[in-house]
Short mmCIF file of C-alpha atoms in Angstrom, two decimals:
data_model
loop_
_atom_site.label_atom_id
_atom_site.label_comp_id
_atom_site.label_asym_id
_atom_site.label_seq_id
_atom_site.Cartn_x
_atom_site.Cartn_y
_atom_site.Cartn_z
CA MET A 1 0.02 -0.09 -0.07
CA ALA A 2 1.30 3.40 -0.99
CA GLU A 3 1.26 6.65 0.89
CA HIS A 4 1.77 9.84 -0.46
CA ASP A 5 1.31 13.71 0.38
CA ILE A 6 -0.10 15.77 -2.61
CA GLN A 7 1.94 18.24 -3.66
CA MET A 8 0.77 21.83 -4.24
CA ASP A 9 2.30 24.98 -5.63
CA ASP A 10 1.72 26.96 -2.32
CA PRO A 11 4.09 25.26 0.23
CA ASP A 12 1.99 26.70 3.13
CA VAL A 13 -1.21 24.64 1.52
CA ASN A 14 -1.73 21.60 3.42
CA ALA A 15 -3.51 19.35 0.98
CA GLY A 16 -3.86 16.09 3.39
CA GLN A 17 -2.38 12.93 3.55
CA THR A 18 -3.42 10.41 0.78
CA THR A 19 -3.53 6.45 1.66
CA GLU A 20 -4.87 3.90 -0.77
CA SER A 21 -7.11 0.89 0.70
CA GLY A 22 -6.08 -1.70 2.69
CA ASP A 23 -5.00 0.17 5.63
CA ASN A 24 -6.33 -0.51 8.94
CA HIS A 25 -4.61 2.24 10.83
CA SER A 26 -6.69 5.27 10.48
CA ILE A 27 -6.06 7.19 13.62
CA TYR A 28 -1.93 6.55 13.14
CA LEU A 29 -2.02 7.97 10.01
CA ALA A 30 -4.07 10.87 10.61
CA GLU A 31 -1.92 11.30 13.53
CA GLU A 32 1.14 11.25 11.27
CA SER A 33 -0.41 13.63 8.57
CA ALA A 34 -1.34 16.36 11.63
CA LEU A 35 2.54 15.79 12.55
CA GLN A 36 3.69 16.54 9.04
CA HIS A 37 1.57 19.51 8.56
CA LEU A 38 0.93 21.18 11.74
CA ASN A 39 3.80 23.08 13.65
CA VAL A 40 3.09 26.09 16.58
CA ASP A 41 3.60 29.73 15.58
CA TYR A 42 4.92 31.79 18.00
CA ASN A 43 4.94 34.80 16.25
CA ASP A 44 1.31 35.14 14.86
CA ASP A 45 0.81 38.32 12.94
CA ALA A 46 -2.29 40.21 11.26
CA ASP A 47 -4.97 38.71 9.77
CA SER A 48 -3.69 39.41 6.25
CA ALA A 49 -4.69 35.60 5.22
CA LEU A 50 -8.52 35.91 5.83
CA GLY A 51 -9.08 38.60 2.92
CA GLY A 52 -11.88 37.74 0.49
CA MET A 53 -13.55 35.12 2.45
CA THR A 54 -17.21 35.15 2.32
CA THR A 55 -19.99 32.60 3.41
CA GLN A 56 -22.98 31.22 1.34
CA THR A 57 -26.56 30.18 2.34
CA SER A 58 -29.21 28.55 0.11
CA THR A 59 -32.66 27.67 -0.24
CA MET A 60 -34.44 24.68 -1.51
CA SER A 61 -38.00 23.61 -3.22
CA VAL A 62 -39.12 20.69 -0.97
CA ASN A 63 -42.49 18.90 -2.34
CA SER A 64 -43.41 17.94 1.11
CA SER A 65 -45.49 19.45 4.45
CA ILE A 66 -43.67 21.68 6.62
CA TYR A 67 -43.38 20.23 10.07
CA ASN A 68 -44.08 21.55 13.48
CA TYR A 69 -40.05 21.34 14.62
CA VAL A 70 -39.60 20.07 18.38
CA GLU A 71 -38.44 23.19 20.54
CA GLU A 72 -36.25 21.98 23.29
CA ASN A 73 -33.63 24.17 25.30
CA GLY A 74 -34.04 27.37 23.00
CA ARG A 75 -33.47 24.86 19.75
CA THR A 76 -35.76 23.12 17.20
CA TYR A 77 -35.35 19.78 16.02
CA HIS A 78 -36.64 17.59 13.21
CA ARG A 79 -40.20 16.47 13.63
CA TYR A 80 -39.82 13.40 11.29
CA LYS A 81 -38.58 10.57 13.58
CA ASN A 82 -38.53 12.83 16.33
CA GLY A 83 -35.43 12.34 18.45
CA LYS A 84 -33.13 10.39 16.09
CA TYR A 85 -30.77 13.25 15.59
CA LEU A 86 -29.11 15.23 18.35
CA ILE A 87 -28.56 18.34 16.48
CA PRO A 88 -30.75 21.40 15.59
CA ASN A 89 -32.52 22.32 12.48
CA ASP A 90 -33.20 26.13 13.27
CA GLU A 91 -31.93 29.41 11.31
CA ALA A 92 -29.00 29.50 13.78
CA GLU A 93 -27.64 25.90 12.59
CA MET A 94 -28.29 26.52 9.15
CA ASP A 95 -26.02 29.17 9.03
CA ARG A 96 -23.41 27.27 11.05
CA LEU A 97 -23.76 24.66 8.49
CA ASP A 98 -23.28 26.99 5.40
CA LEU A 99 -20.33 28.61 7.22
CA GLN A 100 -18.75 24.75 7.57
CA HIS A 101 -19.26 24.64 3.69
CA GLN A 102 -17.02 26.99 3.09
CA LEU A 103 -14.34 25.46 5.29
CA TRP A 104 -15.04 22.45 3.78
CA LEU A 105 -14.32 24.19 0.34
CA TYR A 106 -10.92 26.00 1.61
CA THR A 107 -10.02 22.78 2.95
CA LEU A 108 -10.25 20.56 -0.33
CA HIS A 109 -9.08 23.82 -2.25
CA ASN A 110 -12.67 24.51 -3.78
CA GLN A 111 -13.52 21.06 -4.90
CA LEU A 112 -16.82 19.85 -3.99
CA PHE A 113 -15.54 16.26 -4.30
CA THR A 114 -12.41 14.57 -4.64
CA ALA A 115 -13.48 11.09 -6.44
CA PRO A 116 -12.05 10.64 -9.85
CA ILE A 117 -14.93 11.11 -11.42
CA GLU A 118 -15.41 13.77 -14.24
CA SER A 119 -19.12 14.09 -15.51
CA PRO A 120 -21.58 12.16 -12.87
CA LYS A 121 -24.88 12.37 -14.57
CA ASN A 122 -26.89 11.11 -11.07
CA ILE A 123 -25.84 12.62 -8.00
CA LEU A 124 -27.25 11.79 -4.57
CA ASP A 125 -26.31 13.82 -1.40
CA PHE A 126 -27.79 12.11 1.56
CA GLY A 127 -28.04 13.87 4.80
CA THR A 128 -28.08 17.11 2.65
CA GLY A 129 -28.54 19.76 5.76
CA THR A 130 -29.27 23.07 4.12
CA GLY A 131 -28.94 21.79 0.56
CA ILE A 132 -25.61 23.94 -0.30
CA TRP A 133 -23.35 21.29 -1.44
CA ALA A 134 -25.95 19.84 -3.62
CA ILE A 135 -27.15 23.10 -4.71
CA GLU A 136 -23.55 23.91 -6.15
CA VAL A 137 -22.52 20.10 -7.34
CA ALA A 138 -25.66 20.93 -9.49
CA SER A 139 -24.69 24.39 -10.66
CA GLN A 140 -21.27 22.97 -11.46
CA TYR A 141 -22.35 19.98 -13.48
CA PRO A 142 -25.73 21.75 -15.05
CA SER A 143 -26.61 18.28 -17.13
CA SER A 144 -26.73 16.51 -13.85
CA ARG A 145 -29.80 15.30 -11.97
CA VAL A 146 -28.99 15.95 -8.35
CA LEU A 147 -31.02 14.54 -5.32
CA GLY A 148 -30.49 15.68 -1.67
CA THR A 149 -32.69 13.98 1.05
CA ASP A 150 -32.62 14.90 4.76
CA LEU A 151 -34.70 14.37 7.85
CA SER A 152 -35.66 18.06 7.77
CA PRO A 153 -37.20 20.12 5.03
CA ILE A 154 -35.22 23.41 5.90
CA GLN A 155 -34.45 26.33 4.00
CA PRO A 156 -32.01 28.75 5.31
CA ASN A 157 -32.45 32.95 5.32
CA LEU A 158 -31.39 34.42 2.02
CA GLN A 159 -30.93 37.72 3.04
CA VAL A 160 -27.44 39.32 2.79
CA VAL A 161 -25.96 39.81 6.04
CA PRO A 162 -22.61 40.98 6.89
CA SER A 163 -21.13 39.39 10.54
CA MET A 164 -21.02 42.32 13.36
CA THR A 165 -18.20 40.12 14.64
CA HIS A 166 -16.43 39.12 11.46
CA PRO A 167 -16.18 41.96 8.81
CA TRP A 168 -14.81 38.90 6.10
CA LEU A 169 -17.90 37.04 7.05
CA VAL A 170 -20.95 37.40 4.52
CA LEU A 171 -23.67 35.53 3.72
CA MET A 172 -24.58 35.41 0.19
CA GLN A 173 -27.47 34.47 -1.29
CA THR A 174 -27.75 30.93 -3.69
CA SER A 175 -30.78 29.87 -5.71
CA VAL A 176 -31.99 26.37 -6.96
CA PRO A 177 -30.95 25.18 -10.17
CA PRO A 178 -33.95 23.58 -11.81
CA ASN A 179 -31.54 20.11 -11.97
CA CYS A 180 -31.43 19.76 -8.25
CA GLN A 181 -34.39 18.52 -6.01
CA PHE A 182 -34.82 17.52 -2.41
CA GLU A 183 -36.66 14.87 -0.56
CA VAL A 184 -37.53 14.46 3.15
CA ASP A 185 -35.73 10.45 3.70
CA ASP A 186 -34.18 8.68 6.14
CA PHE A 187 -30.81 7.06 4.89
CA ASP A 188 -31.13 4.21 7.62
CA ASP A 189 -34.60 3.12 6.00
CA GLU A 190 -34.21 1.26 2.77
CA TRP A 191 -33.21 2.83 -0.16
CA ASN A 192 -35.94 2.55 -2.96
CA TYR A 193 -34.38 5.25 -5.45
CA SER A 194 -35.86 4.75 -9.55
CA GLN A 195 -32.64 5.05 -10.68
CA THR A 196 -28.91 4.40 -9.86
CA PHE A 197 -26.39 7.12 -9.03
CA ASP A 198 -22.72 7.74 -10.71
CA LEU A 199 -21.70 9.62 -7.41
CA ILE A 200 -23.37 9.62 -3.76
CA HIS A 201 -21.72 12.11 -1.06
CA GLY A 202 -22.13 12.25 2.43
CA ARG A 203 -20.65 15.01 4.65
CA THR A 204 -20.18 15.02 8.47
CA MET A 205 -22.40 12.36 9.24
CA VAL A 206 -20.30 10.70 12.01
CA THR A 207 -22.83 12.02 14.65
CA CYS A 208 -26.11 11.07 12.58
CA PHE A 209 -25.04 7.02 11.85
CA LYS A 210 -26.07 4.50 13.66
CA ASP A 211 -24.40 1.93 11.81
CA PRO A 212 -22.35 3.17 8.94
CA LEU A 213 -21.71 -0.13 7.26
CA ALA A 214 -25.33 -0.62 6.70
CA VAL A 215 -25.62 2.84 4.88
CA ILE A 216 -22.45 2.27 2.82
CA THR A 217 -23.61 -1.32 1.99
CA SER A 218 -27.14 0.65 0.65
CA ALA A 219 -25.03 3.11 -1.30
CA PHE A 220 -22.87 0.74 -2.69
CA ASN A 221 -26.00 -0.88 -4.17
CA ALA A 222 -27.67 2.41 -5.19
CA LEU A 223 -24.66 3.17 -7.26
CA SER A 224 -24.03 2.40 -10.85
CA PRO A 225 -21.43 0.26 -12.00
CA GLY A 226 -18.51 2.29 -11.98
CA GLY A 227 -19.77 4.78 -9.63
CA TYR A 228 -18.34 6.49 -6.21
CA LEU A 229 -19.03 7.10 -2.97
CA GLU A 230 -17.46 9.75 -1.03
CA LEU A 231 -17.92 10.26 2.72
CA GLN A 232 -16.46 13.47 3.73
CA ASP A 233 -16.11 13.58 8.15
CA MET A 234 -14.67 14.78 10.91
CA VAL A 235 -12.50 11.98 13.39
CA ILE A 236 -13.73 12.76 16.83
CA PRO A 237 -12.75 14.08 19.46
CA LEU A 238 -9.98 16.55 19.06
CA ARG A 239 -6.58 15.95 19.53
CA CYS A 240 -3.52 18.13 20.10
CA ILE A 241 0.27 18.26 19.29
CA ASP A 242 1.26 18.76 23.02
CA ASP A 243 -0.48 18.69 26.57
CA SER A 244 -1.85 22.33 25.97
CA ILE A 245 -5.43 20.90 25.80
CA ASP A 246 -5.12 18.97 29.20
CA GLY A 247 -7.69 20.25 32.02
CA THR A 248 -9.44 22.76 29.79
CA ARG A 249 -12.78 23.66 29.42
CA ILE A 250 -12.63 22.46 26.16
CA GLU A 251 -11.51 19.25 26.74
CA GLU A 252 -14.28 18.64 29.49
CA TRP A 253 -16.66 19.51 27.02
CA ALA A 254 -15.48 17.12 24.52
CA ASN A 255 -15.67 14.12 26.66
CA ARG A 256 -18.77 14.69 28.51
CA THR A 257 -20.58 15.37 25.10
CA LEU A 258 -19.09 11.86 24.12
CA ALA A 259 -19.86 10.16 26.98
CA ALA A 260 -23.31 11.56 27.10
CA SER A 261 -23.67 10.51 23.46
CA ARG A 262 -22.63 6.74 24.21
CA ALA A 263 -24.76 7.18 27.58
CA MET A 264 -27.92 7.21 24.71
CA GLY A 265 -26.54 4.15 22.50
CA LEU A 266 -24.67 6.49 19.87
CA CYS A 267 -20.98 6.49 18.71
CA TRP A 268 -19.83 9.37 17.13
CA GLN A 269 -16.06 7.92 16.67
CA LYS A 270 -16.72 5.30 13.56
CA SER A 271 -15.36 7.58 10.71
CA GLN A 272 -12.14 6.38 11.43
CA TYR A 273 -13.29 2.77 10.33
CA TYR A 274 -15.06 4.11 6.86
CA SER A 275 -12.14 2.70 4.82
CA GLN A 276 -12.84 -0.52 6.09
CA TYR A 277 -16.46 -0.46 5.79
CA PHE A 278 -16.23 0.58 2.32
CA GLU A 279 -13.95 -2.65 1.76
CA GLN A 280 -16.67 -4.60 3.20
CA ALA A 281 -19.14 -3.54 1.52
CA GLY A 282 -17.71 -4.20 -2.17
CA PHE A 283 -16.04 -0.90 -3.11
CA VAL A 284 -12.52 -1.27 -4.70
CA ASP A 285 -9.88 1.45 -5.11
CA VAL A 286 -10.60 2.80 -2.02
CA VAL A 287 -8.60 6.23 -0.88
CA GLU A 288 -8.40 7.89 2.37
CA GLN A 289 -7.15 11.39 3.03
CA HIS A 290 -6.22 13.23 6.03
CA PHE A 291 -6.62 16.85 7.01
CA GLN A 292 -6.65 19.11 9.97
CA TRP A 293 -8.63 21.84 11.14
CA PRO A 294 -7.14 23.91 14.00
CA ILE A 295 -9.31 25.11 16.65
CA ASN A 296 -7.92 28.88 16.05
CA ARG A 297 -4.90 30.58 14.48
CA TRP A 298 -2.23 28.80 16.36
CA ALA A 299 -0.58 26.82 13.76
CA LYS A 300 1.84 28.10 11.18
CA GLY A 301 1.16 28.90 7.29
CA ALA A 302 -1.28 31.12 5.80
CA HIS A 303 -3.26 28.19 4.86
CA MET A 304 -3.53 26.75 8.32
CA LYS A 305 -4.62 30.29 9.69
CA VAL A 306 -7.39 30.40 7.35
CA LEU A 307 -8.45 27.04 8.15
CA GLY A 308 -8.17 27.97 12.04
CA SER A 309 -10.12 31.16 11.88
CA TRP A 310 -12.92 29.40 9.74
CA PHE A 311 -12.95 26.68 12.19
CA MET A 312 -13.11 28.65 15.33
CA GLU A 313 -16.07 30.45 14.21
CA ASP A 314 -17.59 27.24 13.64
CA MET A 315 -16.83 25.58 16.67
CA SER A 316 -17.71 28.53 18.52
CA ARG A 317 -21.34 28.06 17.40
CA ALA A 318 -21.06 24.22 17.58
CA LEU A 319 -20.29 24.33 21.21
CA TYR A 320 -23.94 24.54 22.16
CA SER A 321 -25.95 23.27 19.35
CA VAL A 322 -23.97 20.11 18.85
CA SER A 323 -24.00 18.98 22.57
CA VAL A 324 -27.20 20.51 24.45
CA ALA A 325 -29.40 17.66 23.32
CA ALA A 326 -26.87 14.59 24.26
CA LEU A 327 -25.77 16.70 27.47
CA THR A 328 -29.56 17.35 28.68
CA ARG A 329 -31.00 13.95 27.66
CA GLY A 330 -27.93 11.50 28.08
CA ALA A 331 -25.82 13.31 31.20
CA GLY A 332 -28.66 14.81 33.03
CA MET A 333 -27.53 18.18 32.64
CA SER A 334 -29.37 21.31 33.09
CA ARG A 335 -29.39 24.16 30.16
CA ALA A 336 -27.65 26.48 32.61
CA GLU A 337 -25.07 24.02 33.26
CA VAL A 338 -24.51 23.32 29.64
CA ASN A 339 -24.24 27.21 29.21
CA GLU A 340 -21.62 27.31 31.55
CA LEU A 341 -19.62 24.70 30.31
CA VAL A 342 -20.20 26.21 26.66
CA ASP A 343 -19.35 29.65 27.82
CA GLY A 344 -15.83 28.68 28.99
CA ALA A 345 -15.21 26.46 26.01
CA ARG A 346 -15.85 28.78 23.81
CA ARG A 347 -13.39 31.62 25.70
CA GLU A 348 -10.51 29.33 25.31
CA LEU A 349 -10.93 28.90 21.67
CA HIS A 350 -9.68 32.34 21.53
CA ASP A 351 -6.29 31.19 23.46
CA ASN A 352 -3.48 30.64 20.59
CA SER A 353 -1.88 28.59 23.64
CA ILE A 354 -4.18 25.69 23.22
CA HIS A 355 -2.49 23.37 20.15
CA ALA A 356 -5.63 21.63 19.63
CA TYR A 357 -7.25 20.25 15.93
CA LEU A 358 -9.72 18.08 14.82
CA PRO A 359 -8.63 15.68 12.13
CA ILE A 360 -10.25 15.57 9.28
CA VAL A 361 -10.74 12.35 6.97
CA VAL A 362 -12.38 12.06 3.14
CA VAL A 363 -12.66 8.57 2.07
CA TYR A 364 -13.96 7.58 -1.48
CA GLY A 365 -14.42 4.05 -3.25
CA ARG A 366 -15.67 2.88 -6.52
CA LYS A 367 -18.08 0.38 -7.18
CA PRO A 368 -16.63 -2.58 -9.72
CA ASP A 369 -17.92 -2.37 -13.08
CA PRO A 370 -17.79 -5.96 -14.41
CA ALA A 371 -17.93 -4.86 -17.80
CA VAL A 372 -14.52 -2.82 -17.45
CA ILE A 373 -11.11 -4.47 -17.06
CA HIS A 374 -9.13 -2.28 -14.93
#
């Protein structure tokens, strides 16, 4: 099995470490990739690397009734299959997901997917969230047909709103192309699509999956021969290149949230096994890529500083939304206790002496085509 780093023209740009199929040491490779690409910047300077960054929101047309969402702890959650997914679906969360979309684009150097497929005709984006990925891939491939599915038929705000705290953060309007549509669906149910797909995409699903292998197998069966599945995800929990995270509220927040999710019978740590699941499902030419999101601007290099700035904003918003349901339902904490923990962790996000990061993994694989000899 080969390992290599993708070389880019800009030496500051971390393109991630790519691994071909057959490797059972995803965490080891993720940590090796981090050691290669993350170095502490002890002379942090101005924010010149942040110029020109924008976020985009999107809208979608859903041929489904609008549900009365469940309200809890000041947030709203999906009504369809109530309680299955622990992260909100309200406007604040939609804005965060659209912001995170830009973080993914910057991580992948403006690629919506990395699988080596040139002109996919039928594309599925399961767990589509706000639909922004589906909308952009439909715009990029106007001859394709794109379907996005999710438990929530959510539509983000289309106003152009500059951020008061980050002048470089501006919400832009995006329209829905005619070749893109959305459906309310649960990817854990049986997949009964009327057509097969050339590309299936899922992003940040690690907190959603009950049985990743079952979903990956469903995707395999729904692909056309020669089609690709690509999963882009986080490798939870946070890591640190030294011991600077020890004893912090950020560490406490992460540990308590994971423990609470486990108490509810959930496991948010299966993304490290995606490559193995792909191979078990029957995929070939499985490739695993590793990236890193620093929690702030502590890492050297312009590319890493932009990633750190984006992820700091993303995580600042996610601290409450990702954990409040788990901590109140699974750990019995009050909303006030969650707020106190989150406030402490959020303050620490601005501390560049905490050298923590979130490992990121992208895995894709091809469904064999019996008619083609490779």
